[in-house]
Amino acid sequence: MAKSDNRGFVPPFDHPVLWDGISIMVDEIFVDLDGVKPDVFLISVGGGSMLCGLVEGCRRHGWGDVPIVAVETEGTRSFNASVEAGHLVTLPSIDGLAKTLGVKRVCQQAWSYYGKHPIISVVCTDKEAVDACIDFVDDHRCLVEVSCGATLSLLYTGILKKLVHDGKLKRSTRNVVAIVCGGNAVSMKLINHWKADFDLTHTHRCL
């Protein structure tokens, strides 16, 4: 295959074309908000393409100072592990329910943006992500997978409020943009299964 002129490798997250395509999302957000600058973006991180695209889109619109809270689950924390180590690292393994975040090593560009753009790395549990998925379906009648639930956990569990309380985000934070992405790896059957596994006696929490 490597010697063939008729075949090529299309990376799932590590390519400028992907980042450029994802950055268009920020163009749309800019229009939807009538140019009003968000106070913070919330995203989940797998291989890093979403993070790269978001940073590039922010730069294009003069939002280079808007913080990005990048969340992973405990079993998929390759970006967070790199932040803690101070250099790009490879996880020995990945674990947990957030399969679409399951990358042992984030792309170099995502790591390069750390330190050049205000990015806050946080970690949630699978249980917190699942609980947020349940809250979201109650609120919006929309199923999202656990990887997306990680992002939503920042809102439903109070993690975002804690970041404000700890001074990592401004106390004036009001305009929050959460990237709700990922709905293939989920069903009501799975949601109910996870709910039973975590023994979640659910009390709905409104945003």
One Martini backbone bead per residue (centre of mass of N, CA, C, O) as a GRO file, in nm:
protein
  207
    1MET     BB    1   0.057   0.063  -0.021
    2ALA     BB    2   0.302   0.262   0.008
    3LYS     BB    3   0.377   0.217  -0.315
    4SER     BB    4   0.119   0.337  -0.399
    5ASP     BB    5  -0.053   0.585  -0.608
    6ASN     BB    6  -0.375   0.495  -0.524
    7ARG     BB    7  -0.300   0.555  -0.220
    8GLY     BB    8  -0.416   0.675   0.110
    9PHE     BB    9  -0.391   0.849   0.415
   10VAL     BB   10  -0.659   0.921   0.648
   11PRO     BB   11  -0.670   1.106   0.906
   12PRO     BB   12  -0.879   1.160   1.191
   13PHE     BB   13  -0.690   1.434   1.328
   14ASP     BB   14  -0.389   1.476   1.167
   15HIS     BB   15  -0.485   1.759   0.984
   16PRO     BB   16  -0.526   2.066   0.837
   17VAL     BB   17  -0.793   2.011   0.686
   18LEU     BB   18  -0.956   1.944   0.937
   19TRP     BB   19  -0.912   2.206   1.096
   20ASP     BB   20  -1.031   2.394   0.883
   21GLY     BB   21  -1.315   2.271   0.881
   22ILE     BB   22  -1.374   2.314   1.187
   23SER     BB   23  -1.336   2.631   1.193
   24ILE     BB   24  -1.615   2.704   1.065
   25MET     BB   25  -1.776   2.693   1.326
   26VAL     BB   26  -1.683   2.979   1.417
   27ASP     BB   27  -1.818   3.135   1.195
   28GLU     BB   28  -2.107   3.055   1.284
   29ILE     BB   29  -2.091   3.164   1.571
   30PHE     BB   30  -2.035   3.456   1.497
   31VAL     BB   31  -2.310   3.496   1.361
   32ASP     BB   32  -2.503   3.402   1.591
   33LEU     BB   33  -2.358   3.635   1.792
   34ASP     BB   34  -2.297   3.901   1.640
   35GLY     BB   35  -1.979   3.910   1.744
   36VAL     BB   36  -1.992   3.808   2.020
   37LYS     BB   37  -1.787   3.733   2.271
   38PRO     BB   38  -1.690   3.477   2.427
   39ASP     BB   39  -1.584   3.353   2.743
   40VAL     BB   40  -1.622   3.036   2.658
   41PHE     BB   41  -1.508   2.712   2.574
   42LEU     BB   42  -1.649   2.377   2.530
   43ILE     BB   43  -1.457   2.065   2.517
   44SER     BB   44  -1.359   1.773   2.380
   45VAL     BB   45  -1.078   1.530   2.386
   46GLY     BB   46  -0.886   1.343   2.167
   47GLY     BB   47  -0.677   1.402   1.913
   48GLY     BB   48  -0.735   1.744   1.850
   49SER     BB   49  -0.905   1.868   1.611
   50MET     BB   50  -1.106   2.050   1.757
   51LEU     BB   51  -0.899   2.227   1.897
   52CYS     BB   52  -0.754   2.331   1.645
   53GLY     BB   53  -1.001   2.452   1.499
   54LEU     BB   54  -1.083   2.647   1.724
   55VAL     BB   55  -0.826   2.815   1.735
   56GLU     BB   56  -0.826   2.906   1.437
   57GLY     BB   57  -1.103   3.047   1.446
   58CYS     BB   58  -1.038   3.248   1.671
   59ARG     BB   59  -0.808   3.394   1.523
   60ARG     BB   60  -0.980   3.495   1.280
   61HIS     BB   61  -1.183   3.664   1.504
   62GLY     BB   62  -1.021   3.774   1.762
   63TRP     BB   63  -1.028   3.508   1.991
   64GLY     BB   64  -0.736   3.444   2.133
   65ASP     BB   65  -0.852   3.500   2.452
   66VAL     BB   66  -1.038   3.258   2.455
   67PRO     BB   67  -1.119   3.018   2.648
   68ILE     BB   68  -1.045   2.659   2.676
   69VAL     BB   69  -1.223   2.378   2.778
   70ALA     BB   70  -1.059   2.062   2.815
   71VAL     BB   71  -1.213   1.744   2.810
   72GLU     BB   72  -1.173   1.432   2.990
   73THR     BB   73  -1.151   1.121   3.069
   74GLU     BB   74  -0.977   0.914   3.270
   75GLY     BB   75  -0.926   0.691   3.024
   76THR     BB   76  -0.848   0.958   2.797
   77ARG     BB   77  -0.591   1.151   2.921
   78SER     BB   78  -0.365   1.259   2.709
   79PHE     BB   79  -0.360   1.566   2.741
   80ASN     BB   80  -0.344   1.588   3.050
   81ALA     BB   81  -0.079   1.426   3.076
   82SER     BB   82   0.089   1.634   2.919
   83VAL     BB   83   0.041   1.874   3.103
   84GLU     BB   84   0.164   1.741   3.359
   85ALA     BB   85   0.451   1.673   3.216
   86GLY     BB   86   0.530   1.901   2.980
   87HIS     BB   87   0.471   1.679   2.756
   88LEU     BB   88   0.438   1.465   2.512
   89VAL     BB   89   0.227   1.178   2.555
   90THR     BB   90   0.180   0.820   2.601
   91LEU     BB   91  -0.045   0.603   2.660
   92PRO     BB   92  -0.066   0.271   2.751
   93SER     BB   93  -0.385   0.319   2.775
   94ILE     BB   94  -0.737   0.273   2.732
   95ASP     BB   95  -1.051   0.374   2.900
   96GLY     BB   96  -1.387   0.323   2.887
   97LEU     BB   97  -1.675   0.483   2.732
   98ALA     BB   98  -1.507   0.704   2.556
   99LYS     BB   99  -1.422   0.593   2.260
  100THR     BB  100  -1.393   0.872   2.082
  101LEU     BB  101  -1.139   0.953   2.291
  102GLY     BB  102  -0.944   0.702   2.213
  103VAL     BB  103  -0.626   0.839   2.255
  104LYS     BB  104  -0.292   0.806   2.337
  105ARG     BB  105  -0.218   1.056   2.131
  106VAL     BB  106  -0.195   1.361   2.059
  107CYS     BB  107  -0.149   1.597   1.854
  108GLN     BB  108   0.099   1.821   1.809
  109GLN     BB  109  -0.075   2.076   1.761
  110ALA     BB  110  -0.236   2.069   2.021
  111TRP     BB  111   0.012   2.097   2.202
  112SER     BB  112   0.120   2.365   2.077
  113TYR     BB  113  -0.131   2.541   2.174
  114TYR     BB  114  -0.024   2.503   2.440
  115GLY     BB  115   0.052   2.837   2.553
  116LYS     BB  116  -0.084   3.008   2.303
  117HIS     BB  117  -0.353   2.927   2.438
  118PRO     BB  118  -0.623   2.936   2.650
  119ILE     BB  119  -0.594   2.624   2.818
  120ILE     BB  120  -0.809   2.399   3.000
  121SER     BB  121  -0.745   2.106   3.178
  122VAL     BB  122  -0.982   1.838   3.224
  123VAL     BB  123  -1.148   1.589   3.439
  124CYS     BB  124  -1.371   1.315   3.416
  125THR     BB  125  -1.607   1.091   3.468
  126ASP     BB  126  -1.813   0.859   3.348
  127LYS     BB  127  -2.046   0.922   3.537
  128GLU     BB  128  -2.064   1.227   3.474
  129ALA     BB  129  -2.116   1.190   3.170
  130VAL     BB  130  -2.374   1.021   3.189
  131ASP     BB  131  -2.540   1.215   3.361
  132ALA     BB  132  -2.534   1.440   3.143
  133CYS     BB  133  -2.682   1.285   2.922
  134ILE     BB  134  -2.948   1.264   3.081
  135ASP     BB  135  -2.999   1.563   3.121
  136PHE     BB  136  -3.001   1.639   2.817
  137VAL     BB  137  -3.243   1.463   2.730
  138ASP     BB  138  -3.440   1.610   2.918
  139ASP     BB  139  -3.396   1.901   2.799
  140HIS     BB  140  -3.366   1.817   2.452
  141ARG     BB  141  -3.425   1.539   2.321
  142CYS     BB  142  -3.104   1.442   2.308
  143LEU     BB  143  -2.867   1.222   2.199
  144VAL     BB  144  -2.554   1.150   2.360
  145GLU     BB  145  -2.245   1.072   2.405
  146VAL     BB  146  -1.998   1.042   2.637
  147SER     BB  147  -1.801   1.240   2.506
  148CYS     BB  148  -2.011   1.472   2.530
  149GLY     BB  149  -2.073   1.444   2.834
  150ALA     BB  150  -1.809   1.567   2.922
  151THR     BB  151  -1.881   1.853   2.845
  152LEU     BB  152  -2.155   1.868   3.008
  153SER     BB  153  -2.030   1.825   3.294
  154LEU     BB  154  -1.935   2.119   3.333
  155LEU     BB  155  -2.237   2.210   3.386
  156TYR     BB  156  -2.388   1.986   3.571
  157THR     BB  157  -2.149   1.959   3.811
  158GLY     BB  158  -1.977   2.247   3.850
  159ILE     BB  159  -1.694   2.284   3.718
  160LEU     BB  160  -1.719   2.568   3.601
  161LYS     BB  161  -1.770   2.713   3.869
  162LYS     BB  162  -1.495   2.629   3.991
  163LEU     BB  163  -1.316   2.778   3.789
  164VAL     BB  164  -1.418   3.051   3.881
  165HIS     BB  165  -1.359   3.028   4.186
  166ASP     BB  166  -1.036   2.962   4.123
  167GLY     BB  167  -0.954   3.174   3.876
  168LYS     BB  168  -0.953   3.041   3.574
  169LEU     BB  169  -1.203   3.219   3.551
  170LYS     BB  170  -1.401   3.465   3.510
  171ARG     BB  171  -1.657   3.611   3.695
  172SER     BB  172  -1.794   3.724   3.414
  173THR     BB  173  -1.893   3.460   3.319
  174ARG     BB  174  -2.158   3.393   3.056
  175ASN     BB  175  -2.059   3.324   2.761
  176VAL     BB  176  -2.133   2.997   2.670
  177VAL     BB  177  -1.964   2.751   2.461
  178ALA     BB  178  -2.090   2.435   2.369
  179ILE     BB  179  -1.971   2.143   2.218
  180VAL     BB  180  -2.216   1.937   2.070
  181CYS     BB  181  -2.060   1.619   2.005
  182GLY     BB  182  -2.200   1.316   1.950
  183GLY     BB  183  -2.437   1.031   1.833
  184ASN     BB  184  -2.356   0.727   1.753
  185ALA     BB  185  -2.263   0.597   2.052
  186VAL     BB  186  -2.596   0.570   2.103
  187SER     BB  187  -2.870   0.478   2.329
  188MET     BB  188  -3.121   0.399   2.535
  189LYS     BB  189  -3.004   0.129   2.614
  190LEU     BB  190  -2.729   0.240   2.705
  191ILE     BB  191  -2.823   0.446   2.908
  192ASN     BB  192  -2.967   0.239   3.094
  193HIS     BB  193  -2.717   0.068   3.145
  194TRP     BB  194  -2.538   0.289   3.274
  195LYS     BB  195  -2.734   0.366   3.496
  196ALA     BB  196  -2.716   0.089   3.635
  197ASP     BB  197  -2.409   0.064   3.675
  198PHE     BB  198  -2.409   0.352   3.850
  199ASP     BB  199  -2.660   0.388   4.023
  200LEU     BB  200  -2.872   0.604   3.901
  201THR     BB  201  -3.060   0.827   4.084
  202HIS     BB  202  -3.240   1.050   3.910
  203THR     BB  203  -3.189   1.406   3.925
  204HIS     BB  204  -3.276   1.675   3.775
  205ARG     BB  205  -3.052   1.916   3.610
  206CYS     BB  206  -3.052   2.233   3.547
  207LEU     BB  207  -2.890   2.494   3.368
   0.00000   0.00000   0.00000
